[in-house]
Amino acid sequence: MTTLTINAKNYKINLPSDTPLLWALRDHLGLTGTKFGCGMALCGACTIHIDGEPTRACSTPISAAIGKKIVTIEELDQDPIGKKVQDAWLTLGVPQCGYCQSGQVMAATALLKQKPKPTDADIDAAMSGNLCRCGTYVRIRAAIKLAAGMNEVKA
């Protein structure tokens, strides 16, 4: 039995230690906001935070998260920066199909925690591993800038 701290709550799970964290979150704990995209840590749909760092849940084994603080999209509105990012996403209507957006929001929140006023290059670097098949990149950049309070932008 393994205990994981997810969204400020302790959960006991009985899974092999090499099980990807994504499956523990989605299939065993019902936290389905984190999405399965590629299963190879290439698309970013499964991005969560572990100890504040954006992390791909599809390739992170449960064993790597023991004793660490895990945050998923379900809890992000409790974080002031996460809430600003989510509000900016809604204000600018960023999602199209929406499938990748939880990973995008998690990556953007991590960026703004590290760099409250990111440059375009900072945004490109932080978001480069998060793919959007609908191509909402212009709106994503605008929402990050809006959440950072950098300017009033329209996508």
mmCIF file of C-alpha atoms in Angstrom:
data_model
loop_
_atom_site.group_PDB
_atom_site.id
_atom_site.type_symbol
_atom_site.label_atom_id
_atom_site.label_comp_id
_atom_site.label_asym_id
_atom_site.label_seq_id
_atom_site.Cartn_x
_atom_site.Cartn_y
_atom_site.Cartn_z
ATOM 1 C CA MET A 1 0.000 0.000 0.000
ATOM 2 C CA THR A 2 1.357 3.380 -1.030
ATOM 3 C CA THR A 3 0.287 6.781 0.283
ATOM 4 C CA LEU A 4 0.339 9.734 -2.095
ATOM 5 C CA THR A 5 -0.407 13.362 -1.241
ATOM 6 C CA ILE A 6 -2.621 14.683 -4.006
ATOM 7 C CA ASN A 7 -4.371 18.037 -3.865
ATOM 8 C CA ALA A 8 -3.533 18.350 -0.148
ATOM 9 C CA LYS A 9 -5.156 15.005 0.717
ATOM 10 C CA ASN A 10 -3.550 11.661 1.452
ATOM 11 C CA TYR A 11 -4.654 8.734 -0.693
ATOM 12 C CA LYS A 12 -3.765 5.103 -0.143
ATOM 13 C CA ILE A 13 -3.393 3.109 -3.324
ATOM 14 C CA ASN A 14 -2.515 -0.499 -3.895
ATOM 15 C CA LEU A 15 -0.761 -0.533 -7.256
ATOM 16 C CA PRO A 16 2.679 -1.645 -8.417
ATOM 17 C CA SER A 17 5.278 1.088 -7.809
ATOM 18 C CA ASP A 18 6.096 1.293 -11.524
ATOM 19 C CA THR A 19 2.496 2.131 -12.462
ATOM 20 C CA PRO A 20 2.339 5.511 -14.218
ATOM 21 C CA LEU A 21 0.918 8.160 -11.933
ATOM 22 C CA LEU A 22 -1.599 9.049 -14.656
ATOM 23 C CA TRP A 23 -3.396 5.717 -14.219
ATOM 24 C CA ALA A 24 -3.458 6.029 -10.439
ATOM 25 C CA LEU A 25 -4.995 9.497 -10.767
ATOM 26 C CA ARG A 26 -7.542 8.698 -13.461
ATOM 27 C CA ASP A 27 -8.475 5.060 -13.005
ATOM 28 C CA HIS A 28 -8.055 4.533 -9.282
ATOM 29 C CA LEU A 29 -8.802 7.938 -7.778
ATOM 30 C CA GLY A 30 -11.266 9.331 -10.337
ATOM 31 C CA LEU A 31 -9.253 12.520 -10.971
ATOM 32 C CA THR A 32 -9.974 12.588 -14.687
ATOM 33 C CA GLY A 33 -8.966 16.190 -15.394
ATOM 34 C CA THR A 34 -5.463 14.965 -16.194
ATOM 35 C CA LYS A 35 -5.666 13.575 -19.721
ATOM 36 C CA PHE A 36 -3.950 10.733 -21.545
ATOM 37 C CA GLY A 37 -2.482 12.000 -24.784
ATOM 38 C CA CYS A 38 0.498 10.088 -26.097
ATOM 39 C CA GLY A 39 1.742 7.983 -23.188
ATOM 40 C CA MET A 40 5.344 8.990 -23.953
ATOM 41 C CA ALA A 41 5.607 12.417 -22.261
ATOM 42 C CA LEU A 42 5.634 14.182 -25.627
ATOM 43 C CA CYS A 43 2.321 16.040 -25.776
ATOM 44 C CA GLY A 44 1.783 17.508 -22.295
ATOM 45 C CA ALA A 45 -1.893 16.583 -21.911
ATOM 46 C CA CYS A 46 -1.031 14.749 -18.683
ATOM 47 C CA THR A 47 0.895 17.614 -17.054
ATOM 48 C CA ILE A 48 0.546 17.865 -13.281
ATOM 49 C CA HIS A 49 2.706 19.535 -10.632
ATOM 50 C CA ILE A 50 4.980 17.538 -8.355
ATOM 51 C CA ASP A 51 6.532 19.770 -5.707
ATOM 52 C CA GLY A 52 5.656 22.732 -7.936
ATOM 53 C CA GLU A 53 7.347 21.419 -11.072
ATOM 54 C CA PRO A 54 5.363 20.607 -14.209
ATOM 55 C CA THR A 55 5.611 16.837 -14.629
ATOM 56 C CA ARG A 56 4.257 14.364 -17.160
ATOM 57 C CA ALA A 57 2.053 11.922 -15.260
ATOM 58 C CA CYS A 58 2.037 9.364 -18.087
ATOM 59 C CA SER A 59 5.736 8.608 -17.675
ATOM 60 C CA THR A 60 6.194 9.247 -13.956
ATOM 61 C CA PRO A 61 5.934 6.095 -11.855
ATOM 62 C CA ILE A 62 4.067 6.180 -8.577
ATOM 63 C CA SER A 63 7.350 5.477 -6.797
ATOM 64 C CA ALA A 64 8.749 8.848 -7.950
ATOM 65 C CA ALA A 65 5.889 10.739 -6.292
ATOM 66 C CA ILE A 66 5.978 9.192 -2.818
ATOM 67 C CA GLY A 67 6.496 11.855 -0.163
ATOM 68 C CA LYS A 68 5.932 14.677 -2.640
ATOM 69 C CA LYS A 69 3.148 17.203 -3.105
ATOM 70 C CA ILE A 70 1.093 16.395 -6.199
ATOM 71 C CA VAL A 71 -1.334 18.962 -7.623
ATOM 72 C CA THR A 72 -3.776 18.254 -10.442
ATOM 73 C CA ILE A 73 -6.060 20.521 -12.433
ATOM 74 C CA GLU A 74 -8.900 19.675 -10.018
ATOM 75 C CA GLU A 75 -7.168 21.670 -7.261
ATOM 76 C CA LEU A 76 -5.611 24.455 -9.318
ATOM 77 C CA ASP A 77 -8.376 26.975 -8.620
ATOM 78 C CA GLN A 78 -7.270 26.939 -4.961
ATOM 79 C CA ASP A 79 -3.936 28.469 -6.004
ATOM 80 C CA PRO A 80 -4.041 32.240 -6.658
ATOM 81 C CA ILE A 81 -1.876 32.007 -9.785
ATOM 82 C CA GLY A 82 -3.693 28.911 -11.014
ATOM 83 C CA LYS A 83 -7.003 30.719 -10.569
ATOM 84 C CA LYS A 84 -5.716 33.708 -12.575
ATOM 85 C CA VAL A 85 -4.616 31.381 -15.365
ATOM 86 C CA GLN A 86 -7.965 29.578 -15.431
ATOM 87 C CA ASP A 87 -9.824 32.901 -15.437
ATOM 88 C CA ALA A 88 -7.682 34.192 -18.313
ATOM 89 C CA TRP A 89 -8.366 30.968 -20.246
ATOM 90 C CA LEU A 90 -12.101 31.522 -19.835
ATOM 91 C CA THR A 91 -11.971 35.250 -20.551
ATOM 92 C CA LEU A 92 -10.192 34.698 -23.859
ATOM 93 C CA GLY A 93 -12.027 31.505 -24.805
ATOM 94 C CA VAL A 94 -8.760 29.614 -25.230
ATOM 95 C CA PRO A 95 -10.074 26.040 -25.570
ATOM 96 C CA GLN A 96 -11.393 24.764 -28.830
ATOM 97 C CA CYS A 97 -11.825 21.027 -28.322
ATOM 98 C CA GLY A 98 -10.313 21.444 -24.843
ATOM 99 C CA TYR A 99 -8.586 18.072 -24.591
ATOM 100 C CA CYS A 100 -5.065 19.441 -24.057
ATOM 101 C CA GLN A 101 -6.091 22.414 -21.992
ATOM 102 C CA SER A 102 -5.652 20.995 -18.488
ATOM 103 C CA GLY A 103 -2.021 20.267 -19.341
ATOM 104 C CA GLN A 104 -1.648 23.699 -20.935
ATOM 105 C CA VAL A 105 -3.075 25.412 -17.840
ATOM 106 C CA MET A 106 -0.810 23.413 -15.523
ATOM 107 C CA ALA A 107 2.271 24.305 -17.583
ATOM 108 C CA ALA A 108 1.269 27.988 -17.764
ATOM 109 C CA THR A 109 0.721 28.133 -14.005
ATOM 110 C CA ALA A 110 4.155 26.631 -13.341
ATOM 111 C CA LEU A 111 5.668 29.205 -15.698
ATOM 112 C CA LEU A 112 4.031 32.155 -13.951
ATOM 113 C CA LYS A 113 5.129 30.874 -10.556
ATOM 114 C CA GLN A 114 8.726 30.836 -11.794
ATOM 115 C CA LYS A 115 8.543 33.965 -13.964
ATOM 116 C CA PRO A 116 5.660 36.280 -13.050
ATOM 117 C CA LYS A 117 6.292 38.489 -16.111
ATOM 118 C CA PRO A 118 7.490 36.083 -18.791
ATOM 119 C CA THR A 119 8.871 37.182 -22.132
ATOM 120 C CA ASP A 120 7.612 35.626 -25.345
ATOM 121 C CA ALA A 121 10.762 33.461 -25.320
ATOM 122 C CA ASP A 122 9.974 32.337 -21.752
ATOM 123 C CA ILE A 123 6.446 31.402 -22.812
ATOM 124 C CA ASP A 124 7.714 29.533 -25.866
ATOM 125 C CA ALA A 125 10.227 27.574 -23.791
ATOM 126 C CA ALA A 126 7.768 26.695 -21.022
ATOM 127 C CA MET A 127 4.941 25.725 -23.349
ATOM 128 C CA SER A 128 6.923 24.064 -26.160
ATOM 129 C CA GLY A 129 6.247 20.536 -24.901
ATOM 130 C CA ASN A 130 2.482 21.042 -24.743
ATOM 131 C CA LEU A 131 0.780 20.289 -28.034
ATOM 132 C CA CYS A 132 -2.593 21.600 -29.135
ATOM 133 C CA ARG A 133 -4.028 19.856 -32.162
ATOM 134 C CA CYS A 134 -6.537 22.697 -32.600
ATOM 135 C CA GLY A 135 -3.748 25.282 -32.808
ATOM 136 C CA THR A 136 -4.879 27.623 -30.034
ATOM 137 C CA TYR A 137 -1.295 28.777 -29.403
ATOM 138 C CA VAL A 138 -2.032 32.466 -30.042
ATOM 139 C CA ARG A 139 -4.850 32.408 -27.481
ATOM 140 C CA ILE A 140 -2.682 30.440 -25.033
ATOM 141 C CA ARG A 141 0.066 33.079 -25.234
ATOM 142 C CA ALA A 142 -2.494 35.871 -24.839
ATOM 143 C CA ALA A 143 -4.047 34.164 -21.803
ATOM 144 C CA ILE A 144 -0.658 33.724 -20.139
ATOM 145 C CA LYS A 145 0.047 37.426 -20.623
ATOM 146 C CA LEU A 146 -3.406 38.334 -19.320
ATOM 147 C CA ALA A 147 -2.937 36.145 -16.231
ATOM 148 C CA ALA A 148 0.438 37.802 -15.655
ATOM 149 C CA GLY A 149 -1.233 41.212 -15.818
ATOM 150 C CA MET A 150 1.201 42.214 -18.539
ATOM 151 C CA ASN A 151 -1.335 43.816 -20.807
ATOM 152 C CA GLU A 152 -4.902 43.653 -21.880
ATOM 153 C CA VAL A 153 -4.810 41.326 -24.800
ATOM 154 C CA LYS A 154 -7.393 39.875 -27.095
ATOM 155 C CA ALA A 155 -6.925 36.581 -28.836
#
